[in-house]
Coordinates of C-alpha atoms and ligand atoms in Angstrom, one line a residue:
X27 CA 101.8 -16.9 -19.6
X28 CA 99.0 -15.8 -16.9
X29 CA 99.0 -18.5 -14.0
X30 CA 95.4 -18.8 -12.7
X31 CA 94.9 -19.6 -8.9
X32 CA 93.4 -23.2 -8.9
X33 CA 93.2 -24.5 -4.7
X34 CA 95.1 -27.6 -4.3
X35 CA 93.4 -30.5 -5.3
X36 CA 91.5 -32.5 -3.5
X37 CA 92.3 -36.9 -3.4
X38 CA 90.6 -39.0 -6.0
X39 CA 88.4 -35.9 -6.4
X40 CA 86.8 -35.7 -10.6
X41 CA 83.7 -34.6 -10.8
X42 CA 81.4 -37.3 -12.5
X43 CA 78.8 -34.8 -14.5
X44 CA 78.9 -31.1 -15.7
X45 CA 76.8 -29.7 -12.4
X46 CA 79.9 -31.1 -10.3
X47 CA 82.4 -29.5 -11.6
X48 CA 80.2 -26.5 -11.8
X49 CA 79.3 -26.5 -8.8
X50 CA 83.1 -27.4 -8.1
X51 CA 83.8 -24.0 -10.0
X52 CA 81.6 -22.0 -8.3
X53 CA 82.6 -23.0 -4.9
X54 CA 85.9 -21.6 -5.5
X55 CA 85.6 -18.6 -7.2
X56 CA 85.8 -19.6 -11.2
X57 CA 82.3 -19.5 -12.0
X58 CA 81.5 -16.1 -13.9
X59 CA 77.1 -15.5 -14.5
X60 CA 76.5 -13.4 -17.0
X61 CA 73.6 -11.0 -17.7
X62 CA 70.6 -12.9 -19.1
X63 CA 69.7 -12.7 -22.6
X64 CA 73.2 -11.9 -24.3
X65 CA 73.4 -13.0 -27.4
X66 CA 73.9 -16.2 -28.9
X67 CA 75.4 -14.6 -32.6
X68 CA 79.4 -13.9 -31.1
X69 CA 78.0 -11.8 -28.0
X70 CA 78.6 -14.8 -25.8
X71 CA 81.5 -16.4 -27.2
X72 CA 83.1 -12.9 -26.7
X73 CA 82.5 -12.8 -23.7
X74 CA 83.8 -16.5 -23.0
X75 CA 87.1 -15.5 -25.3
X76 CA 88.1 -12.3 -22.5
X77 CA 87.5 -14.6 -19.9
X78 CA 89.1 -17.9 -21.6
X79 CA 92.0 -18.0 -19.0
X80 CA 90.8 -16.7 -16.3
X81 CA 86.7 -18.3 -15.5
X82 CA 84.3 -19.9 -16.5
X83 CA 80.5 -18.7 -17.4
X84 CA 77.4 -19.6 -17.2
X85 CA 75.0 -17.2 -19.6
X86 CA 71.2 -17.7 -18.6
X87 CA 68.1 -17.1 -21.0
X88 CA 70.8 -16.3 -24.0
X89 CA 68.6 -14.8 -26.7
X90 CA 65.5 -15.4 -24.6
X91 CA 66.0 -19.0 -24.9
X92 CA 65.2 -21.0 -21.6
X93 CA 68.3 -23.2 -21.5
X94 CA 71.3 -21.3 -20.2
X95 CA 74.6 -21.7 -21.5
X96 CA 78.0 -23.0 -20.2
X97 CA 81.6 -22.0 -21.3
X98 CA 85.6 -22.7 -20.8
X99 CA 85.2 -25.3 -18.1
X100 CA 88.8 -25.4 -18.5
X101 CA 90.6 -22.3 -18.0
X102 CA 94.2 -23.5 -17.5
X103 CA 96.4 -26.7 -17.6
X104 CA 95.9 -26.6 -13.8
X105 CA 92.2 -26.7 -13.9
X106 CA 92.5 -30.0 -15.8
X107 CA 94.7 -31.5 -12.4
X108 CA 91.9 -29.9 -10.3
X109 CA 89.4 -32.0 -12.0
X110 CA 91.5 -35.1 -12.3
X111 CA 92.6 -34.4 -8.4
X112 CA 96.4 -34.7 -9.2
X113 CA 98.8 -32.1 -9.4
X114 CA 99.8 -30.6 -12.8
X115 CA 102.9 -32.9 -12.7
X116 CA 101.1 -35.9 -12.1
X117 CA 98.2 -35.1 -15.2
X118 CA 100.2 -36.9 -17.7
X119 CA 100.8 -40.1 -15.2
X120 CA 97.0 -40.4 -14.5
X121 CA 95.6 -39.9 -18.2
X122 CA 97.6 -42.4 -19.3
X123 CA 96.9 -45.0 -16.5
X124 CA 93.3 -44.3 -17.3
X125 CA 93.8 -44.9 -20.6
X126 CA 95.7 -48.6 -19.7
X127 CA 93.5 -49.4 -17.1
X128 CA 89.7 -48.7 -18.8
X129 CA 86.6 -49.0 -16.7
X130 CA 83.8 -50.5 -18.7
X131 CA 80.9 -48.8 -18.3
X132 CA 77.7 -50.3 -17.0
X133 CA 73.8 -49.8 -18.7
X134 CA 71.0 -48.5 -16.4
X135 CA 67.3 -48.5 -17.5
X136 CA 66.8 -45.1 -17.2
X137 CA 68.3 -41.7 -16.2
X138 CA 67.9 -37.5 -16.5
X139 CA 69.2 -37.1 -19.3
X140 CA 65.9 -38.7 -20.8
X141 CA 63.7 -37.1 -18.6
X142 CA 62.5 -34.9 -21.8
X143 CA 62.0 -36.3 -25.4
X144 CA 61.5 -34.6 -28.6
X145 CA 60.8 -36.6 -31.2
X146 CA 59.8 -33.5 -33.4
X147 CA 63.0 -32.0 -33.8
X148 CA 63.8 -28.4 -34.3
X149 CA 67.4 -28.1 -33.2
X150 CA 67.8 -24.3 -32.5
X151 CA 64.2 -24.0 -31.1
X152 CA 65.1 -26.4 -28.6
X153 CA 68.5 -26.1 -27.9
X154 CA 70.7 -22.5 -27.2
X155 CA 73.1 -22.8 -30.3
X156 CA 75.9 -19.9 -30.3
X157 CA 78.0 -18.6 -33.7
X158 CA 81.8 -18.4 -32.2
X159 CA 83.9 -17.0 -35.0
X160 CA 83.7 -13.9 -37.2
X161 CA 83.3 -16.2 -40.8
X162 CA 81.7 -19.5 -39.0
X163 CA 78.9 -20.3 -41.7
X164 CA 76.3 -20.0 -38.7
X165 CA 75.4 -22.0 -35.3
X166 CA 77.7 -24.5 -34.4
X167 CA 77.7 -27.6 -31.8
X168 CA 80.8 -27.3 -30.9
X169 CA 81.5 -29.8 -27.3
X170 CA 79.4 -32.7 -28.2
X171 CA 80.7 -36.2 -27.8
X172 CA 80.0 -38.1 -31.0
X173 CA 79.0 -41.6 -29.9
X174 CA 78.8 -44.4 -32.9
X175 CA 78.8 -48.0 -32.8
X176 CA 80.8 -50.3 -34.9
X177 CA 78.1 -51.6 -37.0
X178 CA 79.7 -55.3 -37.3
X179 CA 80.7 -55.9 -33.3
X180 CA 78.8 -53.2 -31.5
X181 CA 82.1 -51.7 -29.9
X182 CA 81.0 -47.7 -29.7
X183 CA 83.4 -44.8 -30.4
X184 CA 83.3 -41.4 -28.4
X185 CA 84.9 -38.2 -30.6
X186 CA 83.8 -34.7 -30.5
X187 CA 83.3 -33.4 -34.2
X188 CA 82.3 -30.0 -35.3
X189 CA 78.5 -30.0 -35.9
X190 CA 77.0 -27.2 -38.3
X191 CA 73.4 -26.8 -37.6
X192 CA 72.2 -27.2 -41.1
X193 CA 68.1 -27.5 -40.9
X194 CA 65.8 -28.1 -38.3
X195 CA 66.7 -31.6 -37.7
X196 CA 69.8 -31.7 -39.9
X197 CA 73.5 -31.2 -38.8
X198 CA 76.8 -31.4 -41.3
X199 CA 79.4 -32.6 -39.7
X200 CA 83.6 -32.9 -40.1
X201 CA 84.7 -36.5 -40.0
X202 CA 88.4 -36.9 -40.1
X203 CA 89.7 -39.8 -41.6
X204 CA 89.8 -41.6 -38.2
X205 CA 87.0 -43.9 -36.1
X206 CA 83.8 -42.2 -36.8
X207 CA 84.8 -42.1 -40.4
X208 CA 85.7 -45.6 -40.8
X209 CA 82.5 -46.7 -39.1
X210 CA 79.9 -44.7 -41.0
X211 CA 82.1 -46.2 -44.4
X212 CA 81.1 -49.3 -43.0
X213 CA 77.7 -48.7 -42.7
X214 CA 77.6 -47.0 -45.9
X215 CA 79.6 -49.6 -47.4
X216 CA 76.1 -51.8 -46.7
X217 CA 74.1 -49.5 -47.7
X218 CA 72.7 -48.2 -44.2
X219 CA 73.1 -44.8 -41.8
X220 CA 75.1 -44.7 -39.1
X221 CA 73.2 -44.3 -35.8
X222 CA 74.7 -42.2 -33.4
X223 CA 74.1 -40.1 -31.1
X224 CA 75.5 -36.2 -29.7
X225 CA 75.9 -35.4 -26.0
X226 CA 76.0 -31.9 -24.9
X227 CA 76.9 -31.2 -21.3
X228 CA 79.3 -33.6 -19.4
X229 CA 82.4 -33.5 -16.9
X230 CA 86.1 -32.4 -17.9
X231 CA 87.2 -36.0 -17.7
X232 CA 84.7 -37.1 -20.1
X233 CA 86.1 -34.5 -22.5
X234 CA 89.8 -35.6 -22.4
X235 CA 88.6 -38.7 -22.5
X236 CA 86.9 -38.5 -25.8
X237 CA 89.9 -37.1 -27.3
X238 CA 92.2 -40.2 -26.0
X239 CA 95.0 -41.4 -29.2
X240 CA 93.6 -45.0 -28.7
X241 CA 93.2 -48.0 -31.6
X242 CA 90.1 -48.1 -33.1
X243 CA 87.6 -50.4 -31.7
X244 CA 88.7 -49.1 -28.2
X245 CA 85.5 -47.5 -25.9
X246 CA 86.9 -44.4 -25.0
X247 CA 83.9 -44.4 -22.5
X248 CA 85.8 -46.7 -20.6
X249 CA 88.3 -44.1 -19.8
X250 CA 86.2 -41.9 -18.6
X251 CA 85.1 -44.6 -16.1
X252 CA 88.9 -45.1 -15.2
X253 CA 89.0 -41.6 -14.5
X254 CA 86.0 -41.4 -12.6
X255 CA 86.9 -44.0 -10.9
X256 CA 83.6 -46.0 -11.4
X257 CA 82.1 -47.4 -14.6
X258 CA 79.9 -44.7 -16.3
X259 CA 76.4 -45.3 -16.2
X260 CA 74.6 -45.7 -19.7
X261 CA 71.1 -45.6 -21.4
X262 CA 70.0 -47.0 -24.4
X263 CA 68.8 -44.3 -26.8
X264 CA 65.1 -43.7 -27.4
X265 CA 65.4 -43.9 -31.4
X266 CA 68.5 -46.1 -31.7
X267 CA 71.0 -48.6 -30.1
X268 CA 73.7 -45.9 -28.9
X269 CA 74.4 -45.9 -25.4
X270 CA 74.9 -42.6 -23.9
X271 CA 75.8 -41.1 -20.2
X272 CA 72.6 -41.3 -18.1
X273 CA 73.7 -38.3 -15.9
X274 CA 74.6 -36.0 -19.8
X275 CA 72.6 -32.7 -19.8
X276 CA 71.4 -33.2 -23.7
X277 CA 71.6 -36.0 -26.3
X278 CA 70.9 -35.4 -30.2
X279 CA 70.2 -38.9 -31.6
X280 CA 70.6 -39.7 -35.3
X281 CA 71.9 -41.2 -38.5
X282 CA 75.3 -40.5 -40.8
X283 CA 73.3 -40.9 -44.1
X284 CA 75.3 -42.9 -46.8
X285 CA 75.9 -41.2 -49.8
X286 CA 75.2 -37.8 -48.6
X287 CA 77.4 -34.8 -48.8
X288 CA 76.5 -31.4 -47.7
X289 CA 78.1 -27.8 -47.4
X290 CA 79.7 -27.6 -44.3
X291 CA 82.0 -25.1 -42.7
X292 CA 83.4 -22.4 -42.7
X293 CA 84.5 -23.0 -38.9
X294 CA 87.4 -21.3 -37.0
X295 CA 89.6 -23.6 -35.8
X296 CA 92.4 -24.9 -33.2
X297 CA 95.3 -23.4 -35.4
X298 CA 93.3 -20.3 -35.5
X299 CA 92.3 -20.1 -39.0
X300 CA 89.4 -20.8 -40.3
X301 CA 88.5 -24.7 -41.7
X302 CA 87.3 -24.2 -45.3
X303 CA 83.6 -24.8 -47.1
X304 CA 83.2 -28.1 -48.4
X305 CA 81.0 -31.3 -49.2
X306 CA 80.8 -33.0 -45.8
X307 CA 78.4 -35.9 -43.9
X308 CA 75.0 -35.1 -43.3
X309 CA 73.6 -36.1 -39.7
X310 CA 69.8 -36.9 -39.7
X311 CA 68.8 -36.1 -36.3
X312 CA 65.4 -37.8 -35.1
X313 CA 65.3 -36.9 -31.4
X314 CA 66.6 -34.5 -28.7
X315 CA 66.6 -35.9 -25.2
X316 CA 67.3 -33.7 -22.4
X317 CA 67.4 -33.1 -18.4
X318 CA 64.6 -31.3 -16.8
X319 CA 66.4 -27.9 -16.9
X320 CA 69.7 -28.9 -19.1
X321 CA 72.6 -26.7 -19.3
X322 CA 74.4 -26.5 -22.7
X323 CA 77.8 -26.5 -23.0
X324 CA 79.9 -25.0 -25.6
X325 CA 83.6 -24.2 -26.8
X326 CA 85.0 -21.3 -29.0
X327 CA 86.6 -22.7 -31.6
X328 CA 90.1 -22.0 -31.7
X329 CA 90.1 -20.7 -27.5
X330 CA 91.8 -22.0 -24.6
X331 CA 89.6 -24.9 -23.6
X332 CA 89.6 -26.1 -27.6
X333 CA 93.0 -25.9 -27.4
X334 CA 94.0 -27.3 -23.7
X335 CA 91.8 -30.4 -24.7
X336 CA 93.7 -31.0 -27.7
X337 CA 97.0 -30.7 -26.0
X338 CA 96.7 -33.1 -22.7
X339 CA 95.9 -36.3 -24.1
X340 CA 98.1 -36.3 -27.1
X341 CA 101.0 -35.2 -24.9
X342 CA 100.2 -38.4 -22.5
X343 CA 100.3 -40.6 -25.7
X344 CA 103.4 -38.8 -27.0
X345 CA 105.0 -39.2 -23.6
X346 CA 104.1 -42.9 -23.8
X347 CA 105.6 -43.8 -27.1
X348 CA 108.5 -41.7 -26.7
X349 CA 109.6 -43.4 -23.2
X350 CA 108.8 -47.2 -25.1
X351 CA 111.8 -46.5 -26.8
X352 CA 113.5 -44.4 -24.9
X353 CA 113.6 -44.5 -20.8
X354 CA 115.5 -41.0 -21.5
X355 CA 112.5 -38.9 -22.2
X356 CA 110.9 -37.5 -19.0
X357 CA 108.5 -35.2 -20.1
X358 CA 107.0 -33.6 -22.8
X359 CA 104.9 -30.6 -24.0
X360 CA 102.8 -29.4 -26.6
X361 CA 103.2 -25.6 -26.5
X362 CA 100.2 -22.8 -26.6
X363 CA 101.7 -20.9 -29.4
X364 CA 101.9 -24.2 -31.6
X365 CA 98.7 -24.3 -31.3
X366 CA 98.8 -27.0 -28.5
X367 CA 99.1 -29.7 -31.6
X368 CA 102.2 -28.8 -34.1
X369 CA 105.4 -27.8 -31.3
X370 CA 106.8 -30.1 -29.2
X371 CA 108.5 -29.9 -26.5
X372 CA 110.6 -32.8 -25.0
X373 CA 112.7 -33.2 -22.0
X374 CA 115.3 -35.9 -21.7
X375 CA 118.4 -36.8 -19.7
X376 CA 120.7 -37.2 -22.3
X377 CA 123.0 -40.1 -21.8
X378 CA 124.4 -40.6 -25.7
X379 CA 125.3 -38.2 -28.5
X380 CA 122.6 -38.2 -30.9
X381 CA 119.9 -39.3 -28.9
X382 CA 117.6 -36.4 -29.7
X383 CA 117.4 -36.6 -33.2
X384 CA 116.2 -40.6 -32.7
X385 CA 113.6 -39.2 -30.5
X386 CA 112.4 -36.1 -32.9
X387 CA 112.0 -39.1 -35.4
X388 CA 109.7 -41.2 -33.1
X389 CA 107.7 -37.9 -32.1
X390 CA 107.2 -37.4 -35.7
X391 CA 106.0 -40.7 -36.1
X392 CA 103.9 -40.9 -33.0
X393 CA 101.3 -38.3 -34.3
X394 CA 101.3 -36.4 -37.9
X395 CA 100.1 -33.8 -36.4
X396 CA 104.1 -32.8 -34.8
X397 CA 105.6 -30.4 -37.1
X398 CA 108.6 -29.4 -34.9
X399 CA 110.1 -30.9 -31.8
X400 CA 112.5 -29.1 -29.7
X401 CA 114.8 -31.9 -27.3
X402 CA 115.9 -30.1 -24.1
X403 CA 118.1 -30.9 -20.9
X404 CA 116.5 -31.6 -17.5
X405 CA 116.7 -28.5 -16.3
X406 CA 114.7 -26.3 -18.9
X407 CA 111.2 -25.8 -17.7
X408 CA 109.5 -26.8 -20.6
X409 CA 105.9 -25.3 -19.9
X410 CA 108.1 -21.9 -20.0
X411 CA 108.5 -20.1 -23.4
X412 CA 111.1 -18.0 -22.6
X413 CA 113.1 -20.8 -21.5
X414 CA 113.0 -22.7 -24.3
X415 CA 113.6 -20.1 -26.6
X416 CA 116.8 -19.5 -23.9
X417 CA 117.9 -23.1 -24.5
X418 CA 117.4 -22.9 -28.0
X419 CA 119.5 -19.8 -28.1
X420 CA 122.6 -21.4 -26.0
X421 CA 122.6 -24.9 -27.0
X422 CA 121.4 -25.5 -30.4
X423 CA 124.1 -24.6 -33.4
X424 CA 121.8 -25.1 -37.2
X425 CA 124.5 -26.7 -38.7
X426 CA 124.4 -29.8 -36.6
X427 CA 121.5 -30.0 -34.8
X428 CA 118.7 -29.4 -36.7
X429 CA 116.5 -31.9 -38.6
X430 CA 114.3 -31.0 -41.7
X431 CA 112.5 -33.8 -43.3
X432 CA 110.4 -32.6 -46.0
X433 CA 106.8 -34.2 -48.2
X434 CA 105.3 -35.8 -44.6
X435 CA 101.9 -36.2 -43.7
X436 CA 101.1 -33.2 -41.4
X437 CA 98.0 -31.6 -40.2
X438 CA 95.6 -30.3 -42.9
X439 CA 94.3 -27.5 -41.0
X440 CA 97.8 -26.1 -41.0
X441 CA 97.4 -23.5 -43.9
X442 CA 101.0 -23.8 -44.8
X443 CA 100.2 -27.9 -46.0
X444 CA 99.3 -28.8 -49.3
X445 CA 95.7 -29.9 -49.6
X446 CA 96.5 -33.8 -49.3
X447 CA 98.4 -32.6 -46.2
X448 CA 101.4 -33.2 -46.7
X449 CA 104.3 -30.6 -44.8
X450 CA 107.9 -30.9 -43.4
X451 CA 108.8 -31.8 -39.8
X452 CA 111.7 -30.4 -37.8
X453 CA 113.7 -31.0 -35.1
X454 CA 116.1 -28.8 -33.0
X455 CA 118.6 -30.4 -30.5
X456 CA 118.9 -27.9 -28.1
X457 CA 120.7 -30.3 -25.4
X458 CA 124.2 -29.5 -24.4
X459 CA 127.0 -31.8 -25.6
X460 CA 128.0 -34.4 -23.5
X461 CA 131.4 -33.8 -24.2
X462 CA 131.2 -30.2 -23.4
X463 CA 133.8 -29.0 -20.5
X464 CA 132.4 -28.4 -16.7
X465 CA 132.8 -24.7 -17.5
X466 CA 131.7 -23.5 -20.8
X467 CA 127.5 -25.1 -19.4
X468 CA 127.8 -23.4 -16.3
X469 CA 124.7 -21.3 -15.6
X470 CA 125.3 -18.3 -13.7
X471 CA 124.0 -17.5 -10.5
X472 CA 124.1 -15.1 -8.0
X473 CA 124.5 -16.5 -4.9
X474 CA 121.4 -15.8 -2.2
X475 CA 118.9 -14.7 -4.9
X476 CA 116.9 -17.6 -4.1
X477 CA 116.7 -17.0 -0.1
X478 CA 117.2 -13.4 0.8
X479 CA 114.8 -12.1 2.7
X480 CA 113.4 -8.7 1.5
X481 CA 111.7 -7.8 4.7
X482 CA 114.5 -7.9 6.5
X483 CA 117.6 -6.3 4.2
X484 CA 114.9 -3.5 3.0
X485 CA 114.5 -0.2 4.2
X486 CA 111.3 2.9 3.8
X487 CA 111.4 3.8 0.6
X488 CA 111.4 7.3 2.3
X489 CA 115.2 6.9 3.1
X490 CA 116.0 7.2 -1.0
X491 CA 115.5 11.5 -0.6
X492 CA 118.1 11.8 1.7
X493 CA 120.4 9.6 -0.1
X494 CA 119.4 11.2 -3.6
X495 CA 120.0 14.8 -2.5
X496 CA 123.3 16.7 -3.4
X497 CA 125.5 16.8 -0.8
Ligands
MN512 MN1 88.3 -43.8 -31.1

């Protein structure tokens, strides 16, 4: 795993808009430019994919087009502390106090991000719209936050969907069976659109935010303002009643039409395969909005900051139901090569014989999305491969410690699940046995390892010829 050098964060420090953190970035050191006009058809996002854990980019006049493009704002699980200012071990503590203690957000009359309107829409004219992956069916919006309103109370919803670019002003889009979903069923359910609205080009925190496991009906907005530390400031749309961030670089506002289902996809996605063609909702834009100057932002499907986006908030909500019914659990962690969704890692301090397989069961239950969970001791570092693998290797036997339960609900992008989505889950206790003698656990060490001072005990390599030589 390559560690990237993030400075140590400043107190209460989180950036509040995408030219913060930018700006933030470039200050120390992560901000790549790239040559203008590189192109918006894979050239850019290849370049964003070699750099993915390593910098950020900005990539001015892509294609010619006047709005320059921004890419992996995060670059590593320590980036993310950076721009919550905690440490990496505290990132789990502070997304979920966010998430307990929301902010609500406050409406201003005006602000940049309206400072340009176009009410005749031509999405690709207007906006810098890169292809990621090899078989994507074309230009993609890939980091906008979806904002809807409940269309019986008002209450608005903040996702982030993939959004193909279908027309001029037309946009198919993925809606999962969750918030968005249930509120355009609503609306279509009466026989109206859905108004919402897309915005391109805000902070980190607004990100994870978005991305929150939350009931539905809850204002993930409001976390962002918990984050921020300050309610987020808010303007009305210019064609509709969505509220969106005043201090956003772009906004695409528009309708879910009822009864409409369009071709949509392919896509590459998190697992790193591709989401399939299919019948999907239909977005009727009727106005871009933007910054003098904006700055879009986008994410490769299936990279590092798609994935590290993913992972954070569901671990904080794993972490959170896990601990509810268990005070044992102290950490947990959703791996990079499970796709930062489908392997779990959790840490406990075992106190009772069986213990681990009650808490595979909850972590199954706490998100569909777990396909295996591996229960370690306190002293594996669970953000290290290797050293779960080691536990795994020493401390797990098949016979009795592993779990296998089979015809769940899973993830559907996980090509191995039946089209309705339904997989197995399994769990391996790798935790040593409580009643396992003093001895047998004992990890070796060599005494001194730690604290030796190679300055001092090491000589000139010069001195190995004379030692070498034949007598
Ligand atoms: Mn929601």
């Amino acid at each position: 795993m390559t560690v990237n050098k993030a400075p140590a964060p400043s107190a209460n420090h989180c950036s509040r808009d995408l030219r913060e953190w930018l700006t933030h970035l470039s200050a120390t050191g992560r901000l790549a430019v790239a040559k203008p006009g590189l192109g918006l058809r894979h050239e850019l996002a290849a370049v964003s994919d070699r750099l993915e854990k390593d910098k950020a980019v900005l990539f001015p006049n892509p294609d010619g087009h006047p709005v320059p493009v921004a890419a992996n704002l995060l670059a590593g699980r320590n980036w993310i502390g950076d721009c919550l200012g905690v440490s990496e071990d505290d990132l789990l503590d502070r997304y979920q106090d966010a998430v307990r203690h929301p902010v609500p957000w406050r409406e201003v009359a005006d602000g940049p991000v309206q400072a340009v309107v176009h009410r005749d829409v031509d999405i690709t004219r207007q906006l810098p719209v890169p292809t990621h992956n090899e078989l994507d069916s074309g230009p993609y919006i890939s980091a906008g936050l979806m904002i809807s309103r409940n269309p019986s109370n008002g209450i608005q919803n903040v996702s982030i969907h993939r959004c193909q670019i279908s027309g001029k002003d037309r946009i198919g889009v993925l809606l999962l069976p969750r918030h968005t979903w249930t509120y355009a069923r609503m609306a279509a359910e009466a026989g109206r659109a859905l108004e919402v609205a897309i915005v391109i080009g805000v902070d980190p925190a607004a990100l994870l935010a978005s991305q929150a496991i939350v009931p539905l009906d809850f204002d993930e907005m409001e976390i962002v303002g918990a984050l921020h530390g300050a309610p987020v400031e808010m303007v009305k749309c210019k064609t509709n009643n969505v509220r969106v961030p005043a201090r956003a670089e772009i906004v695409l506002e528009g309708r879910v039409l009822p009864d409409v289902m369009e071709p949509e996809g392919p896509f590459g996605e998190f697992p790193q395969y591709y989401g399939r063609r299919a019948n999907r909702h239909v977005i009727q834009v009727d106005a871009i909005t933007h910054r003098q100057k904006p700055i879009f932002h986008t994410i490769v499907g299936g990279g590092m900051e798609h994935l590290l986006l993913g992972g954070l908030p569901r671990e904080a909500s794993l972490l959170e139901t896990l601990q509810r019914n268990d005070p044992s659990v102290l950490d947990v962690h959703l791996s990079r090569g499970g796709v930062c969704r489908y392997h779990l890692v959790v840490k406990i301090r075992k106190k009772q014989e069986g213990q681990a397989k009650n808490i595979m069961m909850g972590a199954f239950a706490g998100h569909y999305d777990i396909k295996q969970v591996i229960v370690v001791d306190e002293d594996i570092n669970i953000h290290d491969a290797e050293a779960v693998e080691w536990a795994v290797a020493t401390r797990f036997q098949a016979d009795r410690d592993l779990l296998v339960v089979g015809n769940t609900q899973a993830s559907k992008l996980d090509p191995t699940t039946t089209d309705d989505g339904v997989g197995a889950k399994m769990g391996l206790d790798a935790t040593v046995p409580l009643a396992a003698d003093d001895f047998t656990f004992t990890v070796i060490k060599v005494p001194g390892a730690d604290t030796v001072d190679l300055d001092k005990v090491l000589d000139d390599p010069g001195a190995a010829a004379a030692i070498i030589a034949d007598a």
